[in-house]
Short mmCIF file of C-alpha atoms in Angstrom, two decimals:
data_model
loop_
_atom_site.label_atom_id
_atom_site.label_comp_id
_atom_site.label_asym_id
_atom_site.label_seq_id
_atom_site.Cartn_x
_atom_site.Cartn_y
_atom_site.Cartn_z
CA UNK K 1 100.77 114.08 86.83
CA UNK K 2 98.04 111.59 84.41
CA UNK K 3 97.86 108.32 84.76
CA UNK K 4 96.01 105.29 83.50
CA UNK K 5 93.60 103.09 84.79
CA UNK K 6 92.38 99.73 84.04
CA UNK K 7 88.95 99.68 85.73
CA UNK K 8 87.12 95.74 86.81
CA UNK K 9 84.16 94.93 84.73
CA UNK K 10 81.92 95.42 88.01
CA UNK K 11 82.50 99.16 88.34
CA UNK K 12 82.92 99.69 84.82
CA UNK K 13 78.54 100.80 85.43
CA UNK K 14 80.88 104.67 87.29
CA UNK K 15 82.78 105.43 83.79
CA UNK K 16 79.75 104.35 81.75
CA UNK K 17 81.20 101.68 80.29
CA UNK K 18 84.62 101.89 79.52
CA UNK K 19 87.59 99.64 80.50
CA UNK K 20 90.05 102.44 81.38
CA UNK K 21 89.89 106.17 81.83
CA UNK K 22 92.80 108.79 82.55
CA UNK K 23 92.58 110.05 86.04
CA UNK K 24 95.41 113.33 87.67
CA UNK K 25 97.62 112.29 91.31
CA UNK K 26 100.96 112.32 91.96
CA UNK K 27 99.63 108.92 94.30
CA UNK K 28 97.64 106.67 94.76
CA UNK K 29 94.84 107.97 97.05
CA UNK K 30 95.04 111.95 95.00
CA UNK K 31 93.81 109.27 92.10
CA UNK K 32 91.62 107.49 93.19
CA UNK K 33 90.39 111.35 94.48
CA UNK K 34 90.31 112.13 90.63
CA UNK K 35 88.64 109.20 89.86
CA UNK K 36 85.61 109.68 91.84
CA UNK K 37 85.96 113.62 90.71
CA UNK K 38 84.89 112.21 87.30
CA UNK K 39 83.34 109.33 88.09
CA UNK K 40 81.20 109.58 91.51
CA UNK K 41 81.64 106.25 93.69
CA UNK K 42 84.31 104.61 92.34
CA UNK K 43 85.82 105.19 95.38
CA UNK K 44 83.88 103.93 97.99
CA UNK K 45 84.26 100.69 96.08
CA UNK K 46 87.69 100.25 95.78
CA UNK K 47 88.08 101.78 99.79
CA UNK K 48 86.33 100.88 102.92
CA UNK K 49 85.09 102.99 105.21
CA UNK K 50 87.75 103.92 107.31
CA UNK K 51 89.69 104.95 103.96
CA UNK K 52 91.66 101.70 103.49
CA UNK K 53 91.70 99.35 100.50
CA UNK K 54 88.58 96.99 100.65
CA UNK K 55 89.61 93.30 101.76
CA UNK K 56 88.78 91.67 98.18
CA UNK K 57 90.29 94.77 96.00
CA UNK K 58 93.67 94.83 94.67
CA UNK K 59 95.19 97.95 93.05
CA UNK K 60 98.53 97.46 91.40
CA UNK K 61 101.07 100.98 89.95
CA UNK K 62 102.40 99.85 86.92
CA UNK K 63 103.47 95.23 88.05
CA UNK K 64 103.34 96.64 91.92
CA UNK K 65 100.89 95.53 94.18
CA UNK K 66 100.62 98.95 96.70
CA UNK K 67 100.57 96.90 99.50
CA UNK K 68 103.77 95.41 99.37
CA UNK K 69 105.05 99.12 98.01
CA UNK K 70 103.46 102.73 99.67
CA UNK K 71 99.48 101.40 99.92
CA UNK K 72 97.88 105.02 99.52
CA UNK K 73 101.09 107.35 99.30
CA UNK K 74 102.17 104.99 96.55
CA UNK K 75 103.85 107.77 94.03
CA UNK K 76 101.68 107.18 90.48
CA UNK K 77 104.24 108.57 87.87
CA UNK K 78 103.17 110.18 84.65
CA UNK K 79 102.44 108.11 81.67
CA UNK K 80 102.30 105.19 84.92
CA UNK K 81 99.64 102.61 84.21
CA UNK K 82 97.35 101.61 87.30
CA UNK K 83 95.31 97.99 87.49
CA UNK K 84 92.36 97.68 89.75
CA UNK K 85 91.04 94.36 89.97
CA UNK K 86 89.27 92.70 91.98
CA UNK K 87 90.06 88.72 94.30
CA UNK K 88 89.00 85.68 92.93
CA UNK K 89 88.03 83.53 95.96
CA UNK K 90 86.94 79.86 95.22
CA UNK K 91 88.19 76.15 96.57
#
């Protein structure tokens, strides 16, 4: 299944400056594996050493935060847009 992945500015060094790339996979985990196969190292910036989403990275499938769905097991139907968004802290 082909999906579109929006890449934040901070991770565009992995995608050659592209703000949006295509990836394949039926779940978010499969999409991240596919992304990493084409853009080596990007998955390590999204997932921590334990294989979970990094604390300060938000991932949306469509308009839904995957933390409130099935996390890495969230389905990614053909044509879905996935957004990787670094959390912003401040005060």
